[in-house]
């Protein structure tokens, strides 16, 4: 027998990890309580749930089942702790985060074994991937706690954050949620998944060891219907951070709509794994193993759709089958297995159901010849070919070790196939041609794109989805903004109102003091004299040429479909104009026009900047006309109106400046390579303008949105829409391509609802009433579009801190992280 033959025939023996320390730790607890205020407390319900080992189906331990009263107690503890923690200097918070990271490393083996026992995933993965990444997350965010005052000087923490995590990466998801939240000065109440609470409970013990102030971190085990829903509804919670299924994410959006709670959702996916014909196929095979058989395919960003260039498909699939035949499935504590157990019988059943459906729909299935263990919940690696892009298994997230393969011929076809999904979490591209890969990456609708690699994660690089994969990022500097708010927003409203009253008092005193009249008042007096003359004798009177602003769609002034106009009055009640009454059909046309203008994003940032400057130039020529119009609509002085025009000009300049400077960043995770964090436009955006500052409110929304490459449908303030309709002419003379800015006047609430419900609108900003905000958030759940609403809270648009800047640019973009490893 040759050595080579021995390599071919030699089988692996078992390499079991000892479970004893973990089992002893579990036995010591008997039954776990809830972790509130750094203490273990009994659940109010007196009920306990069982946690089992999916590799054996056997019970491991009992954990408490919390209810509403426990949630109330935990939120109360977190609220009290927030008072202290949010004022604790960043350096001290950094020390605690550092200590948490250290302690995680000290207990790393116990945590890895517990995770493998509780979840069924292999010890190799928990030991080498999950737990090291958990520690890295706390280290990385210790740094941000230290730097918060210098790097985010104008931001403050939110308050108590409710965090709900899934079972597929239990401790890692906990770290992704807790580390940034507490680094930024928030306190948390976290609910682990029903199936996998154990590492979170060990983490709670670490929190005690480290001596974190009581109430900063509270952990409640229990059922979704008790704990999860209570957290989502709780009025004391300022933000919900959720990872899990799109359906539950949608419910959470519905429940929190209008509540003012900040929300980040990391949901499902059906990520493409694209292989071009010049790829290194042996690397590709290992990549596929990582993409879909890592964690038994129970990964939100699993590369579950293999898209292969047609001429290499047969060769690649043959190699893949050989590799699949050699994969090993078994007990999670055996270091020689590639795949562990599926988390629960329910999840196993769901995988089996979808696989059966794939067969019924005519796809061809291939599985290795060996059988899975019969004890526990296992499913073999599975490959489907002959799959049509619209079939169930090509569209629905299976969340198991099931790969569907399809072919393409050209890069354009690969992009179309890759984007043919309602999700947009991740994608991976395999090609030896970096030019091709970097050309394709920006065209993919996905939050992370891996080039010649897959499933790479690091605390420095944000992770999160596009489309129905959710919104918000976890990791990187971009992830911090999920846990902070602008300082002015954190200020109690009463203080703000007092300041505004003082400012107003100062203004009146000035007006009275110098006895002067405003220019508008002077105009009005002049008009009165003219009017008198007309009564006393004949004065030839030239009526103004009637002007009826229409809608502005696809670069053209268009009559509203309804055929109705709405009257616009000045504050004193005099009619000053009429604007078109836009309806659902007009919105539909505007959305179509905005989509047709999508090449706006593909143009250079330099070009967009030039156009913004040009808009400012053309507005400046009409400064006086716009000032008069503002004064007429809101009844302010000419001087105030003029200053609004001037701030609008400055704002246009600011965004023209930002256009080619808000470029993203490069992350350096610990690997040979770089991650390009690119802010990309959200796409087609709906913008509902505020009533304050008719011109400045409009400009403050439109300018950042289009600067970043979005195309927009704007609903001007219904009270004062004439500044926006006058703006058509500025747009028409400024080289703005048709369809980039569309303006539909009418009822803001009704039109916003249509936009928020529209499946082809990617994001919606709304600045109006609390009820309107709620309605937009509720209506957005159709395609899970990103929303940014003001919950009825007005901004001071004249204040640069509130009215412009990076907050707007961030809201107008989503970050795509493109992983580019290098080296031979
Ligand atoms: P869920 O979305 O149901 O669960 C995720 C978390 O949310 C769990 O902690 C769960 O609690 C909690 N939860 C469930 N319902 C509610 C609710 N109404 N309000 C508040 N919290 C709630 O995922 P499942 O575990 O049921 O898995 C179902 C499918 O979801 C999978 O097959 C997969 O497709 C997808 N999934 C996606 C994940 C991702 O990372 N994107 C992760 C996990 C699942 P509890 O555990 O107690 O039910």
GROMACS .gro file of C-alpha atoms and ligand atoms in nm, residues 164-168 191-194 222-224 228-229 232 242-245 248 252 266-268 300 347 397 399, ligand 1:
model
   76
  164UNK     CA    1  -3.344   4.044   2.114
  165UNK     CA    2  -3.106   3.788   1.971
  166UNK     CA    3  -3.138   3.460   1.778
  167UNK     CA    4  -3.004   3.114   1.842
  168UNK     CA    5  -2.758   3.074   1.556
  191UNK     CA    6  -3.342   3.846   2.571
  192UNK     CA    7  -3.150   3.542   2.446
  193UNK     CA    8  -3.324   3.297   2.211
  194UNK     CA    9  -3.542   3.032   2.370
  222UNK     CA   10  -3.804   3.321   2.848
  223UNK     CA   11  -4.053   3.298   2.569
  224UNK     CA   12  -4.086   3.538   2.278
  228UNK     CA   13  -3.976   3.959   2.350
  229UNK     CA   14  -4.310   4.123   2.297
  232UNK     CA   15  -4.084   4.569   2.216
  242UNK     CA   16  -3.323   4.276   1.685
  243UNK     CA   17  -3.166   3.991   1.491
  244UNK     CA   18  -3.388   3.715   1.361
  245UNK     CA   19  -3.645   3.634   1.097
  248UNK     CA   20  -4.069   3.889   1.335
  252UNK     CA   21  -4.157   4.461   1.557
  266UNK     CA   22  -3.081   4.235   1.111
  267UNK     CA   23  -3.302   3.987   0.930
  268UNK     CA   24  -3.289   3.701   0.687
  300UNK     CA   25  -2.830   3.478   0.800
  347UNK     CA   26  -3.598   2.391   1.258
  397UNK     CA   27  -3.444   3.135   0.324
  399UNK     CA   28  -3.165   2.831   0.711
  825LIG     P1   29  -3.725   3.440   1.528
  825LIG     O1   30  -3.714   3.559   1.445
  825LIG     O2   31  -3.859   3.391   1.567
  825LIG     O3   32  -3.645   3.459   1.666
  825LIG     C1   33  -3.538   3.549   1.687
  825LIG     C2   34  -3.548   3.610   1.827
  825LIG     O4   35  -3.667   3.688   1.836
  825LIG     C3   36  -3.560   3.507   1.938
  825LIG     O5   37  -3.500   3.557   2.055
  825LIG     C4   38  -3.709   3.496   1.958
  825LIG     O6   39  -3.744   3.445   2.083
  825LIG     C5   40  -3.751   3.641   1.942
  825LIG     N1   41  -3.889   3.660   1.901
  825LIG     C6   42  -3.969   3.578   1.829
  825LIG     N2   43  -4.090   3.633   1.811
  825LIG     C7   44  -4.087   3.754   1.870
  825LIG     C8   45  -4.182   3.859   1.885
  825LIG     N3   46  -4.301   3.850   1.831
  825LIG     N4   47  -4.146   3.968   1.952
  825LIG     C9   48  -4.022   3.979   2.004
  825LIG     N5   49  -3.929   3.882   1.994
  825LIG    C10   50  -3.960   3.772   1.928
  825LIG     O7   51  -3.648   3.323   1.461
  825LIG     P2   52  -3.670   3.167   1.484
  825LIG     O8   53  -3.583   3.127   1.592
  825LIG     O9   54  -3.814   3.131   1.500
  825LIG    O10   55  -3.624   3.113   1.344
  825LIG    C11   56  -3.715   3.116   1.235
  825LIG    C12   57  -3.644   3.154   1.110
  825LIG    O11   58  -3.587   3.284   1.123
  825LIG    C13   59  -3.525   3.068   1.073
  825LIG    O12   60  -3.565   2.953   1.007
  825LIG    C14   61  -3.447   3.161   0.989
  825LIG    O13   62  -3.497   3.159   0.858
  825LIG    C15   63  -3.470   3.296   1.050
  825LIG     N6   64  -3.361   3.338   1.139
  825LIG    C16   65  -3.276   3.433   1.097
  825LIG    C17   66  -3.172   3.471   1.177
  825LIG    C18   67  -3.075   3.574   1.136
  825LIG    O14   68  -2.965   3.577   1.189
  825LIG     N7   69  -3.109   3.665   1.047
  825LIG    C19   70  -3.148   3.410   1.308
  825LIG    C20   71  -3.248   3.315   1.347
  825LIG    C21   72  -3.349   3.281   1.263
  825LIG     P3   73  -3.762   3.287   2.105
  825LIG    O15   74  -3.630   3.227   2.074
  825LIG    O16   75  -3.797   3.278   2.248
  825LIG    O17   76  -3.869   3.239   2.013
   0.00000   0.00000   0.00000
